[in-house]
Short mmCIF file of C-alpha atoms in Angstrom, two decimals:
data_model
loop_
_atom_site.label_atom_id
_atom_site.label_comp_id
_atom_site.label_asym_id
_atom_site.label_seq_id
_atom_site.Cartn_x
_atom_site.Cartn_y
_atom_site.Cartn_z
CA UNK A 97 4.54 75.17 -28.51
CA UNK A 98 1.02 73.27 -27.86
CA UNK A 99 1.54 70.41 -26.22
CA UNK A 100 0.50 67.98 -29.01
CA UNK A 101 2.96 69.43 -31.16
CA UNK A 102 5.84 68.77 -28.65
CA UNK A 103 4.64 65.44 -27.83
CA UNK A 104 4.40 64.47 -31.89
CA UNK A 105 8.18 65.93 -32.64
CA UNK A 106 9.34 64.08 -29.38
CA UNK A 107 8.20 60.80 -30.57
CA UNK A 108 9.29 60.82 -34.23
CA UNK A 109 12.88 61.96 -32.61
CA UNK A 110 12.67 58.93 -30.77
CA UNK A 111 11.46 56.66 -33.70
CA UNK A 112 14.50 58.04 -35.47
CA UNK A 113 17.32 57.73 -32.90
CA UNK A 114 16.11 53.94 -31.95
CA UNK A 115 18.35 52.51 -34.46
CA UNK A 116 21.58 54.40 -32.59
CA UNK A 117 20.18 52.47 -29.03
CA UNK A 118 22.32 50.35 -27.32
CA UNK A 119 21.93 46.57 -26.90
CA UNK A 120 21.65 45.55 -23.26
CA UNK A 121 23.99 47.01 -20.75
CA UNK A 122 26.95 44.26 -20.14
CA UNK A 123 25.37 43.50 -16.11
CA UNK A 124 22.04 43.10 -17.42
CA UNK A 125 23.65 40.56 -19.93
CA UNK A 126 25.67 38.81 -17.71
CA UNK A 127 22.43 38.61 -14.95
CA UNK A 128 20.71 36.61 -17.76
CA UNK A 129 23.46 34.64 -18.77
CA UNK A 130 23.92 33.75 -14.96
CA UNK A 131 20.21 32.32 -14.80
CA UNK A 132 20.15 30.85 -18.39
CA UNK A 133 17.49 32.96 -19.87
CA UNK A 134 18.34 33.67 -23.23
CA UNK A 135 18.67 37.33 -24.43
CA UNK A 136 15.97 36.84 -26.95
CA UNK A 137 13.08 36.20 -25.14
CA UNK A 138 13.56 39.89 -23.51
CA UNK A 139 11.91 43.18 -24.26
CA UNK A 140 13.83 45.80 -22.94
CA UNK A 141 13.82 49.61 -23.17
CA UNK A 142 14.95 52.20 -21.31
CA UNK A 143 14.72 56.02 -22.68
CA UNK A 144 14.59 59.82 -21.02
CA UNK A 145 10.86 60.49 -19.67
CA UNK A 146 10.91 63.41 -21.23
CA UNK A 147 12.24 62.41 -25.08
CA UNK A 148 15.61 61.84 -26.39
CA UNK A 149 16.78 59.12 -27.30
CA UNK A 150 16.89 55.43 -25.91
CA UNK A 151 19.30 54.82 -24.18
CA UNK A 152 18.22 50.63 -24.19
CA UNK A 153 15.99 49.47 -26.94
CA UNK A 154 16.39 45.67 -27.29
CA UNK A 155 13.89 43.82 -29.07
CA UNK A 156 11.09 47.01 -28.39
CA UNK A 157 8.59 46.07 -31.35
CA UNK A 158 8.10 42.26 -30.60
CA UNK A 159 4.92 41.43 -29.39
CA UNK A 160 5.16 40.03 -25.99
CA UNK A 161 2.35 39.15 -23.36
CA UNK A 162 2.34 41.74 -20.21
CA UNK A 163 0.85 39.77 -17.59
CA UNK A 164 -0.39 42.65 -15.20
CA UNK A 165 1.44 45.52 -16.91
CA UNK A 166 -1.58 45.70 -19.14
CA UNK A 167 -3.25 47.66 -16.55
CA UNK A 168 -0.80 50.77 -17.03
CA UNK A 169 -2.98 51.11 -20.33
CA UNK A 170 -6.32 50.42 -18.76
CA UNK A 171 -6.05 52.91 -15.95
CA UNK A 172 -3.93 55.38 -17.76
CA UNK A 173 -7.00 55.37 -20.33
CA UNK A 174 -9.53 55.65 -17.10
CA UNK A 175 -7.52 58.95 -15.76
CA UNK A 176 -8.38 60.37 -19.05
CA UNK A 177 -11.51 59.36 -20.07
CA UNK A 178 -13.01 59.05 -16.68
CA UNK A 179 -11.07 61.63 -14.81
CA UNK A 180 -9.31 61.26 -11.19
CA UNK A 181 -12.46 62.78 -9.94
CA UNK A 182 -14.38 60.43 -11.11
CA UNK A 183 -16.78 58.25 -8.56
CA UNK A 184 -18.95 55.29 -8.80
CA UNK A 185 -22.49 55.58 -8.26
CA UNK A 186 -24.57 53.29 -6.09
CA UNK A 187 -28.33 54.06 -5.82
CA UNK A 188 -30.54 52.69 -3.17
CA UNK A 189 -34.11 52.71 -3.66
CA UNK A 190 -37.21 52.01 -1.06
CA UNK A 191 -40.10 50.40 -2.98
CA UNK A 192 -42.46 51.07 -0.58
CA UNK A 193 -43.35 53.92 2.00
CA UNK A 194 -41.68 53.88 6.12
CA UNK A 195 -44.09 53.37 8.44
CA UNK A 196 -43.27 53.10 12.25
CA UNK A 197 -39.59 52.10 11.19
CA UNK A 198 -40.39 49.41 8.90
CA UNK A 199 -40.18 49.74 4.57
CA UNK A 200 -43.20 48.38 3.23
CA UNK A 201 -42.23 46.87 0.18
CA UNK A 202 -38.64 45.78 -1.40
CA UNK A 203 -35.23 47.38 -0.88
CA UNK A 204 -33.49 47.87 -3.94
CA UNK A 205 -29.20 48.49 -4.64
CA UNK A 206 -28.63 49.56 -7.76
CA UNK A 207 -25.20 48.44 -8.66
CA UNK A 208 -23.08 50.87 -10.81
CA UNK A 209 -20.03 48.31 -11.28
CA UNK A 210 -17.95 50.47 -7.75
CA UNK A 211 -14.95 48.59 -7.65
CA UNK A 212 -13.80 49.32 -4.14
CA UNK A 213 -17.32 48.35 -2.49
CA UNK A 214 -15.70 46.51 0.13
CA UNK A 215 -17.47 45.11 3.64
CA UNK A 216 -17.06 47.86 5.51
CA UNK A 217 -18.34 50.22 2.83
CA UNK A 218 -21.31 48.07 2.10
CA UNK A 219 -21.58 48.22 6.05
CA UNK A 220 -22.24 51.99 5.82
CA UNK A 221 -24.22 51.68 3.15
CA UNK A 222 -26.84 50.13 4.98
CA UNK A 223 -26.09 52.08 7.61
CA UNK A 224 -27.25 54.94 5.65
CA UNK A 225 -30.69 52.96 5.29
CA UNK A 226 -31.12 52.72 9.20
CA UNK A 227 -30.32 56.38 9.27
CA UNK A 228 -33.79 57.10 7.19
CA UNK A 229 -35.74 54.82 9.88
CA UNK A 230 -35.32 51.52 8.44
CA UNK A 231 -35.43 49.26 10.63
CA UNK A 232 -37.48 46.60 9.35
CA UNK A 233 -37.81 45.58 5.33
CA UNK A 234 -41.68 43.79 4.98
CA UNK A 235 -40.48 42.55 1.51
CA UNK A 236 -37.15 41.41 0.01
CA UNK A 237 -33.86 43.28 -0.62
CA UNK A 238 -33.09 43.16 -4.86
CA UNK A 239 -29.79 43.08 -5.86
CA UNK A 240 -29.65 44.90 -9.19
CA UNK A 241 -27.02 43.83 -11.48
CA UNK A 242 -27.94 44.95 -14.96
CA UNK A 243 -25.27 47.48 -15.47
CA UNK A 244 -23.01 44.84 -17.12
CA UNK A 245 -23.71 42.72 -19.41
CA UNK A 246 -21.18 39.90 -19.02
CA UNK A 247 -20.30 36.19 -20.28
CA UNK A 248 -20.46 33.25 -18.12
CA UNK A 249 -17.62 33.50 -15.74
CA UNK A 250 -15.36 30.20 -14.91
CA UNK A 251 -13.08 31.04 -12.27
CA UNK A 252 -10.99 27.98 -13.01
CA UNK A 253 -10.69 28.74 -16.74
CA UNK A 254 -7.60 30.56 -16.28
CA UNK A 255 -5.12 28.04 -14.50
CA UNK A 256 -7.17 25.60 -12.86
CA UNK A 257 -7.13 27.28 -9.41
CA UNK A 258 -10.87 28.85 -8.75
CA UNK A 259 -10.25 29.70 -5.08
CA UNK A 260 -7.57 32.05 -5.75
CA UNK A 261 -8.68 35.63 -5.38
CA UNK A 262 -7.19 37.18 -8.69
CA UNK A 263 -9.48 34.32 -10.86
CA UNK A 264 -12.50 35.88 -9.25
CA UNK A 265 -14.84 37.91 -12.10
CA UNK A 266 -16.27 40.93 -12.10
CA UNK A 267 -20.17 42.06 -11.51
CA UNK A 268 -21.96 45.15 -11.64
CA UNK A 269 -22.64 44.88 -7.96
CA UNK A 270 -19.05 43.65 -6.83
CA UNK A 271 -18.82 43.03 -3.08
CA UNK A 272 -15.15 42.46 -1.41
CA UNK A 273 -14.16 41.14 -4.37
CA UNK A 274 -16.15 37.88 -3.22
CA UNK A 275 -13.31 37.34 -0.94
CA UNK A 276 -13.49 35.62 2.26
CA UNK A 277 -10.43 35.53 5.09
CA UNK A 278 -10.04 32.48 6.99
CA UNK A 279 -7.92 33.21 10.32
CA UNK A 280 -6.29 29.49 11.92
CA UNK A 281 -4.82 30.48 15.42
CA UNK A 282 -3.19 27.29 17.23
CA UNK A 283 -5.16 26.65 20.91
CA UNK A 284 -4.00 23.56 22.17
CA UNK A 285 -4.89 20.85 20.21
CA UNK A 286 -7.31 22.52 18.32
CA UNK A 287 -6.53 25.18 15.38
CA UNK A 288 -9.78 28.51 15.83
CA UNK A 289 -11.00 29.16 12.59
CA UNK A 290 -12.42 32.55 12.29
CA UNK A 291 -14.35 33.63 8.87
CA UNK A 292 -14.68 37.25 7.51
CA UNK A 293 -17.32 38.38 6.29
CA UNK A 294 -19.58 36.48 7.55
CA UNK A 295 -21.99 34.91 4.56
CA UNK A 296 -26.01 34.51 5.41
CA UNK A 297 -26.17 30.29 5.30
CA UNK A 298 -22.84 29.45 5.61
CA UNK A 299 -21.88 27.38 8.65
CA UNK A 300 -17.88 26.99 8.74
CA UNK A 301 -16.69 24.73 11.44
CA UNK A 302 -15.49 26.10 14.33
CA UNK A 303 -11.89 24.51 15.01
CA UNK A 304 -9.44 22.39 12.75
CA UNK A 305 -7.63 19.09 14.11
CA UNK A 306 -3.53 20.21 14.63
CA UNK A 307 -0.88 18.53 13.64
CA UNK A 308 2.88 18.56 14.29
CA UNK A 309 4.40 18.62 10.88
CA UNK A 310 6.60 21.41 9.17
CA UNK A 311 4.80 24.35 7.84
CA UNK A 312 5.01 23.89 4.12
CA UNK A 313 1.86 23.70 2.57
CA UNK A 314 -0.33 24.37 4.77
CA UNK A 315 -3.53 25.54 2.33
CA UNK A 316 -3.29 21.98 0.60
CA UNK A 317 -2.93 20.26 3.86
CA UNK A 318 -6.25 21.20 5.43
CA UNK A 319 -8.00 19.07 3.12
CA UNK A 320 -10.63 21.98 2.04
CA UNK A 321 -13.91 20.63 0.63
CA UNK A 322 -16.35 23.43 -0.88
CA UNK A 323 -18.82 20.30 -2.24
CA UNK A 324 -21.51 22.33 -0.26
CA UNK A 325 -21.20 26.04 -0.34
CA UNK A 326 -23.54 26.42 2.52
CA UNK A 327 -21.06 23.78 4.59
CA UNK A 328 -17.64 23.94 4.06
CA UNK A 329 -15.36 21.39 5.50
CA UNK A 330 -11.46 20.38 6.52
CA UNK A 331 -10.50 16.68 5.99
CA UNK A 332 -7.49 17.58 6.89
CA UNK A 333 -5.26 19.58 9.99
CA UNK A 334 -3.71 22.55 10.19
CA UNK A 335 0.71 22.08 11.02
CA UNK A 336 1.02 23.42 14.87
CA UNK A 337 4.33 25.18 13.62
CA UNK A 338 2.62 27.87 11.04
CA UNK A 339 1.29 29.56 14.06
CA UNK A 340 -1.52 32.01 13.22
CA UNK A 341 -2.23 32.04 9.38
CA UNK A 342 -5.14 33.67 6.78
CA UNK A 343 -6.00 32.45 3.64
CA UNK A 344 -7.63 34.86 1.42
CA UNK A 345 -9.99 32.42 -1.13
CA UNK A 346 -12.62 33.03 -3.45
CA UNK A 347 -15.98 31.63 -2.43
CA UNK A 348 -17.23 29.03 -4.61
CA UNK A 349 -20.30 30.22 -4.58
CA UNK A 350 -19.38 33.37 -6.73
CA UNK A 351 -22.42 33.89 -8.00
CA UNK A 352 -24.58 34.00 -4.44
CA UNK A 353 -21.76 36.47 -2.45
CA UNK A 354 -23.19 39.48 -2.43
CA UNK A 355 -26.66 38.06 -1.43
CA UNK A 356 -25.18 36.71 1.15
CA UNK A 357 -23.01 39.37 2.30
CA UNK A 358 -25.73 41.23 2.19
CA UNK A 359 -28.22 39.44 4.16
CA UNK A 360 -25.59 38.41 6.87
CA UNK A 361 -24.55 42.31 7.36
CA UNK A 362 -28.41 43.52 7.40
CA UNK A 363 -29.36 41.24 9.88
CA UNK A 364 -25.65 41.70 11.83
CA UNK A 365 -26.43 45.23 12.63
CA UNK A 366 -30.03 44.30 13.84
CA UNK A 367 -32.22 44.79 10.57
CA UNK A 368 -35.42 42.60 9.98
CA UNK A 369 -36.18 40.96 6.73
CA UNK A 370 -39.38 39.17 6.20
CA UNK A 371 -38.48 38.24 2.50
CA UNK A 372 -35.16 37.12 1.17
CA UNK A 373 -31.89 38.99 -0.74
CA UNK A 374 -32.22 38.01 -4.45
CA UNK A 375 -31.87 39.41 -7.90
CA UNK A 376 -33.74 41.84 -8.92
CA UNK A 377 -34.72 45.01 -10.87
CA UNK A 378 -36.01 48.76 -10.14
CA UNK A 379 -38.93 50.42 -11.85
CA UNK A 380 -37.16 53.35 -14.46
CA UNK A 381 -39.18 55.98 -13.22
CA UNK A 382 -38.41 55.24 -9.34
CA UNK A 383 -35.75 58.03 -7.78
CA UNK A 384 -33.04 56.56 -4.97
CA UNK A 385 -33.52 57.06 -1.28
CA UNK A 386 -29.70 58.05 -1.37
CA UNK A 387 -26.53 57.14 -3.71
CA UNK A 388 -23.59 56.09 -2.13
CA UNK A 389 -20.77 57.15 -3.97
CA UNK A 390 -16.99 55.41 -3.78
CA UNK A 391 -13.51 57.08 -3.40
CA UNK A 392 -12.29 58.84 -6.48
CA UNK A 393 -10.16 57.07 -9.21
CA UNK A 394 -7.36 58.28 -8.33
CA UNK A 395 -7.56 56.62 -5.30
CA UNK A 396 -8.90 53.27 -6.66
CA UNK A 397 -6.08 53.05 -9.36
CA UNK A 398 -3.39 53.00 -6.66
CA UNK A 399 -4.98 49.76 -5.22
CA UNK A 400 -5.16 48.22 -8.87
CA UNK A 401 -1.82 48.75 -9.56
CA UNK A 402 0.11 48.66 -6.44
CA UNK A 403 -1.57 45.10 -5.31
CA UNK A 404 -2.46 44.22 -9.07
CA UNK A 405 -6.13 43.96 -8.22
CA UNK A 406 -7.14 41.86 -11.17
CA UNK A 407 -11.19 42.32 -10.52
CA UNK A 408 -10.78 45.97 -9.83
CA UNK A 409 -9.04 46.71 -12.95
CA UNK A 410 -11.83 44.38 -15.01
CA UNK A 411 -13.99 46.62 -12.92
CA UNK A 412 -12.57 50.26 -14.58
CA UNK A 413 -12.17 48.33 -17.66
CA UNK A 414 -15.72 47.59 -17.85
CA UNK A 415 -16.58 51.48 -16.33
CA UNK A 416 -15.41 52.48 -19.81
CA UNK A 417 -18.11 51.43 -21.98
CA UNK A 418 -20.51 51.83 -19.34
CA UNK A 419 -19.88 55.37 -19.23
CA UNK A 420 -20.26 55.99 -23.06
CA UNK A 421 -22.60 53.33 -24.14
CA UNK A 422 -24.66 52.75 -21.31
CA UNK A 423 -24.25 49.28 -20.85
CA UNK A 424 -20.58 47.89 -19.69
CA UNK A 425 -18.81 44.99 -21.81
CA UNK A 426 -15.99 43.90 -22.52
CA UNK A 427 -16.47 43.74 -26.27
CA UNK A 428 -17.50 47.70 -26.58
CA UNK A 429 -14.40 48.78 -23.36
CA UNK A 430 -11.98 47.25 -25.79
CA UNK A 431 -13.23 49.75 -28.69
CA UNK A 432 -13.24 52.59 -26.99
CA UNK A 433 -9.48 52.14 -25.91
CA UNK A 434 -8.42 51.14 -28.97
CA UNK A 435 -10.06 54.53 -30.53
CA UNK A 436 -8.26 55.90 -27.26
CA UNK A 437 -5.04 54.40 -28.24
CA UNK A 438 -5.46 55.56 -32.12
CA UNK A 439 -6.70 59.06 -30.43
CA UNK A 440 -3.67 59.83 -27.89
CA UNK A 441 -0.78 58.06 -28.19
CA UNK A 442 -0.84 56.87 -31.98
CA UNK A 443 -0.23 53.94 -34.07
CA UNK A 444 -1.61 50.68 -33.28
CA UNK A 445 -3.35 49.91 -30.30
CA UNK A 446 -2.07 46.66 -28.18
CA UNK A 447 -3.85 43.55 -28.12
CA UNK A 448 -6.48 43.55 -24.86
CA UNK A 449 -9.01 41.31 -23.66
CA UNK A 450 -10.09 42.32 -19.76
CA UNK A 451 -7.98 45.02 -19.14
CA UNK A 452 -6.43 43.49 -16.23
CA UNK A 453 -3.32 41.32 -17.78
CA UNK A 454 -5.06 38.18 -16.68
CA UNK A 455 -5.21 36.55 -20.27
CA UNK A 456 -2.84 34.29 -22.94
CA UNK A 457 -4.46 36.33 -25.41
CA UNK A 458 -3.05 40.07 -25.02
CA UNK A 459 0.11 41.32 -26.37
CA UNK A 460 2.11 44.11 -26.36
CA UNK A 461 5.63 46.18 -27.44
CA UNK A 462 8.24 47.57 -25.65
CA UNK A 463 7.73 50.57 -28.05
CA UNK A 464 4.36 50.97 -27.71
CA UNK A 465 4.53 50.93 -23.38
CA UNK A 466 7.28 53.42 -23.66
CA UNK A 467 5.02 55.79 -26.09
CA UNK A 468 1.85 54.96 -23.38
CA UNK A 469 4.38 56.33 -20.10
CA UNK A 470 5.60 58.91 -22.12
CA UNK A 471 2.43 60.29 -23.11
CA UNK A 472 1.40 59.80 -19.58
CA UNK A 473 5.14 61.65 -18.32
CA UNK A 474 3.69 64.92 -20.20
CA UNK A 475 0.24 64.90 -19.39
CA UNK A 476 -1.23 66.57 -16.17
CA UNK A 477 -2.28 63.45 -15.13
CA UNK A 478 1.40 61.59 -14.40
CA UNK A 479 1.39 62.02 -11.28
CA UNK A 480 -1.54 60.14 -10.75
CA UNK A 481 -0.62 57.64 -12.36
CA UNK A 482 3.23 57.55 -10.90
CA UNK A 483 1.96 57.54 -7.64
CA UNK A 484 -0.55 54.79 -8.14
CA UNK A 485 2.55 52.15 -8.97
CA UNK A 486 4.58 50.24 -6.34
CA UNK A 487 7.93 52.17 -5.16
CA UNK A 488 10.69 49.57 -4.97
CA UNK A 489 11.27 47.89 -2.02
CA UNK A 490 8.70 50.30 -0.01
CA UNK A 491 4.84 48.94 -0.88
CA UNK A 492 2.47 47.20 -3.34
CA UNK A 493 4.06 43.97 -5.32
CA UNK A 494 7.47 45.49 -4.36
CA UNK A 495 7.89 45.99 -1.13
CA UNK A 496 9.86 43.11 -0.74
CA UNK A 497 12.69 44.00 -2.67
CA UNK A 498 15.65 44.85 -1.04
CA UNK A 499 18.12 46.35 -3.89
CA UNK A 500 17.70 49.97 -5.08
CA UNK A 501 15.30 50.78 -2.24
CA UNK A 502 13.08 53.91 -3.54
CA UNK A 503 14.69 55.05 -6.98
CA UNK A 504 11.60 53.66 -8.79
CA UNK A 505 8.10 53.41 -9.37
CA UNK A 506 7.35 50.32 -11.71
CA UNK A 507 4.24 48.12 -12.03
CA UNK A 508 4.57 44.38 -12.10
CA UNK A 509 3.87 41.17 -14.33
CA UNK A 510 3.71 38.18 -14.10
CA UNK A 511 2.26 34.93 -15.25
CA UNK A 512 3.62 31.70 -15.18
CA UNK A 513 5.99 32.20 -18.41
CA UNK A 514 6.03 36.05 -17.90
CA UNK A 515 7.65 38.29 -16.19
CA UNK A 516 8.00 41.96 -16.43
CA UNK A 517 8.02 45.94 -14.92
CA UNK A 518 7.19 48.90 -17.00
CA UNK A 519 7.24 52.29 -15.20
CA UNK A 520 9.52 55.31 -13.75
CA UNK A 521 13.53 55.13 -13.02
CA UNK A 522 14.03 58.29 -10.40
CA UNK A 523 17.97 58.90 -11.61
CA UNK A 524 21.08 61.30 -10.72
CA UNK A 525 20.23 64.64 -10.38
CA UNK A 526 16.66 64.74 -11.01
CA UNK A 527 16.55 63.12 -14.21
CA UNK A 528 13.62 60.49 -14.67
CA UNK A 529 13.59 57.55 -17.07
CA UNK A 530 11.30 55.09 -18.82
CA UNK A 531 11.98 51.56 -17.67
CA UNK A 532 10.15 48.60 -19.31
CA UNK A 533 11.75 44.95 -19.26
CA UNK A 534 9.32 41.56 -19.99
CA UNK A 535 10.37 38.23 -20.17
CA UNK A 536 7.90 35.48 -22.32
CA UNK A 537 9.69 32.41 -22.02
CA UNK A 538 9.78 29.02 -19.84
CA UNK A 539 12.07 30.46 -17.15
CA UNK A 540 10.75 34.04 -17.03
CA UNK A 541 10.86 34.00 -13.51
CA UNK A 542 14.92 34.07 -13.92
CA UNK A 543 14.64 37.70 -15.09
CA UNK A 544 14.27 38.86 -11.92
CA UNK A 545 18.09 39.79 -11.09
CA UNK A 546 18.36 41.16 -14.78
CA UNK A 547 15.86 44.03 -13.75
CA UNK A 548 17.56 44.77 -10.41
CA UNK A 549 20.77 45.06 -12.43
CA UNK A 550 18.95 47.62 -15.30
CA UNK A 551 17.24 49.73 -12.48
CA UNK A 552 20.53 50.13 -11.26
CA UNK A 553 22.40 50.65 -14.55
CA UNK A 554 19.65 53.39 -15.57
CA UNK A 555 19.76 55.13 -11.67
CA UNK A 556 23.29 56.17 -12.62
CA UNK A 557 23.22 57.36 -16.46
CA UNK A 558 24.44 60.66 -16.28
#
């Protein structure tokens, strides 16, 4: 039987056998009762991977916001439109002739929107320049960004908190995530503050005043000021008793990171630069020097969904209409999977905006992220995508979990008022089950016990 076939006949059985489901299993019931979240501001379903019928369908078609499940659709859609082979391209171009170990004219990196172009990679990057006798650039390194053609970006639009990595926005030329790490280490009466990556102009001071209160919180207690970029400062102190800590911010200075980045790391490994790192573009008809090419999707979609990279995912998400159209937006990415959706799973497509979760605006069903894992279940590609989702209580945004250690592979949500998984139960003797359970409501976070108590419940269906 061709596969589409089986698939189709699968899912009406299931659209027919929903109304025989059972409501929620007593313990998951009783969990919510317990925390006071009312049953109906759930979503729940649980169902056979491989068809049949549910064996939990509670409230399945009522629109309800994902948080970071959303992803599931965006990279699921990736893996087949894009393929797990599938590689960003970054071209590097000389605009000039080497001479005697200097390029006489401009520099230029091409960005092609990689979403895992980290420090270290952009560090071999350039490395690759040195290796064609670069040592000296008489002109300025451009930064092409043209690939996508994006709106303004606020990264305190979302919740009011712009340093926090997961507001940060994406860019065609997207370097570590426009994250910096700031390491306090306690030395006497002096906190060491230690900045990675180091950023061309930016002079951080070198030590923090201590003090000997409780480590609560300590981020708000340092008194950060980010007035000037290009000199940050601490009004604050940093609590003795939190011992060595990192905080992982977004610069404020979004816009200026990778010019920075890239300046700092140029001149770091001993490169001359007699112009400056701007904006810039490259002449059509010019060929690269080299590409430098990122690890496959495959790989990149297990960092999107097992730490819920939120600029990675806008990354693929963009990729999309890049690939097709040439240009990457959001506007034309949320056509394509919507014609995806229509295409391969059927019905009515959810309701996306970034294709990372990170919105009030999307929506989605129960029904509809069972029909999106079960497609995925029968396709060649699940284990791509099984693999790429946090294993409970092992890694990812479950690793902490400490209840049903390994009998599931689900990917988080969660906003404040949300709160959700959606993925793979691994059950009694081999069988494998669709798990998805989101809370919208005022105490979402409450739900938390309820899904311990359904992973469990579906682990032992017989």
């Amino acid at each position: 039987m061709p596969r589409c076939l089986r698939l189709a006949l699968l899912l009406l059985a299931w659209f027919a056998s929903t109304a025989l489901a059972q409501a929620l299993p007593p313990e998951v019931e009783s969990a919510l009762a317990s925390q006071g979240l009312p049953a109906d501001a759930v979503a729940a379903l649980v169902m056979p991977a491989e068809g049949g019928a549910p064996r939990v369908a509670h409230r399945i078609d009522a629109p309800v916001n994902p948080a970071s499940i959303a992803k599931l659709a965006t990279t699921y859609a990736a893996l087949e439109l894009l393929g797990p082979n599938f590689t960003w391209k970054t071209p590097v171009y000389f605009d000039g002739a080497v001479r005697g170990g200097s390029l006489q004219g401009n520099l230029v990196i091409q960005g092609g929107g990689d979403p895992a172009l980290v420090i270290e990679r952009l560090w071999l990057l350039l490395q690759r320049v040195r290796a064609l006798g670069v040592r000296r650039i008489d002109g300025d390194i451009l930064l092409d960004r043209r690939a996508f053609q994006l709106p303004p970006h606020d990264p305190a639009a979302f919740d009011g908190q712009p340093l926090r990595p997961y507001n940060a926005g994406p860019d065609a030329l997207l370097v570590n995530y426009k994250a910096v790490a700031l390491t306090l280490q306690p030395d006497g009466q002096r906190a060491q503050l230690m900045a990675q990556p180091a950023l061309a102009g930016v002079r951080w001071p070198a030590i923090v005043p201590l003090s000997n209160g409780p480590c609560n919180d300590w981020i708000g207690a340092l008194g950060a000021d980010f007035t000037d970029p290009n000199q940050p400062r601490f009004t604050g102190s940093y609590p003795r008793a939190c011992g060595e800590q990192t905080w992982q911010l977004a610069f404020p200075d979004a816009a200026g990171y990778a010019a920075r980045a890239v300046a700092a790391l140029w001149r770091g490994m001993g490169g001359q630069l007699s112009g400056t790192v701007r904006d810039g573009t490259v002449a059509a008809e010019r060929k690269p020097a080299f590409v430098f090419e990122s690890p496959p999707l495959a790989e990149v979609i297990r960092d999107i969904n097992k730490y819920s990279n939120n600029v990675m995912a806008q990354q693929v998400f963009l990729t999309l209409s890049l690939q097709q159209r040439g240009t990457g937006s959001f506007e034309a990415s949320r056509e394509i999977l919507r014609a995806w959706w229509r295409d391969r799973i059927g019905g009515e497509a959810p309701v996306t905006q970034n294709g990372s979760g990170l919105s009030r605006d999307e929506s989605i069903t129960a029904r509809q992220l069972g029909q999106l894992l079960q497609t995925a279940w029968l396709s060649p590609l699940m284990p791509e995508l099984a693999s790429s989702l946090p294993l409970l209580g092992v890694d990812g945004t479950l690793r902490r979990q400490k209840q049903n250690v390994g009998i599931a592979h689900l990917k988080t949500g969660s906003l404040d008022q949300v709160v959700g998984v959606a993925g793979f139960v691994h059950g009694a003797q081999g069988h494998r089950y669709i798990l998805v359970a989101i809370a919208n409501h005022p105490k979402a976070a409450a739900l938390r016990p309820a899904i311990q108590a359904l992973v469990d419940w579906t682990a032992r269906q017989p």
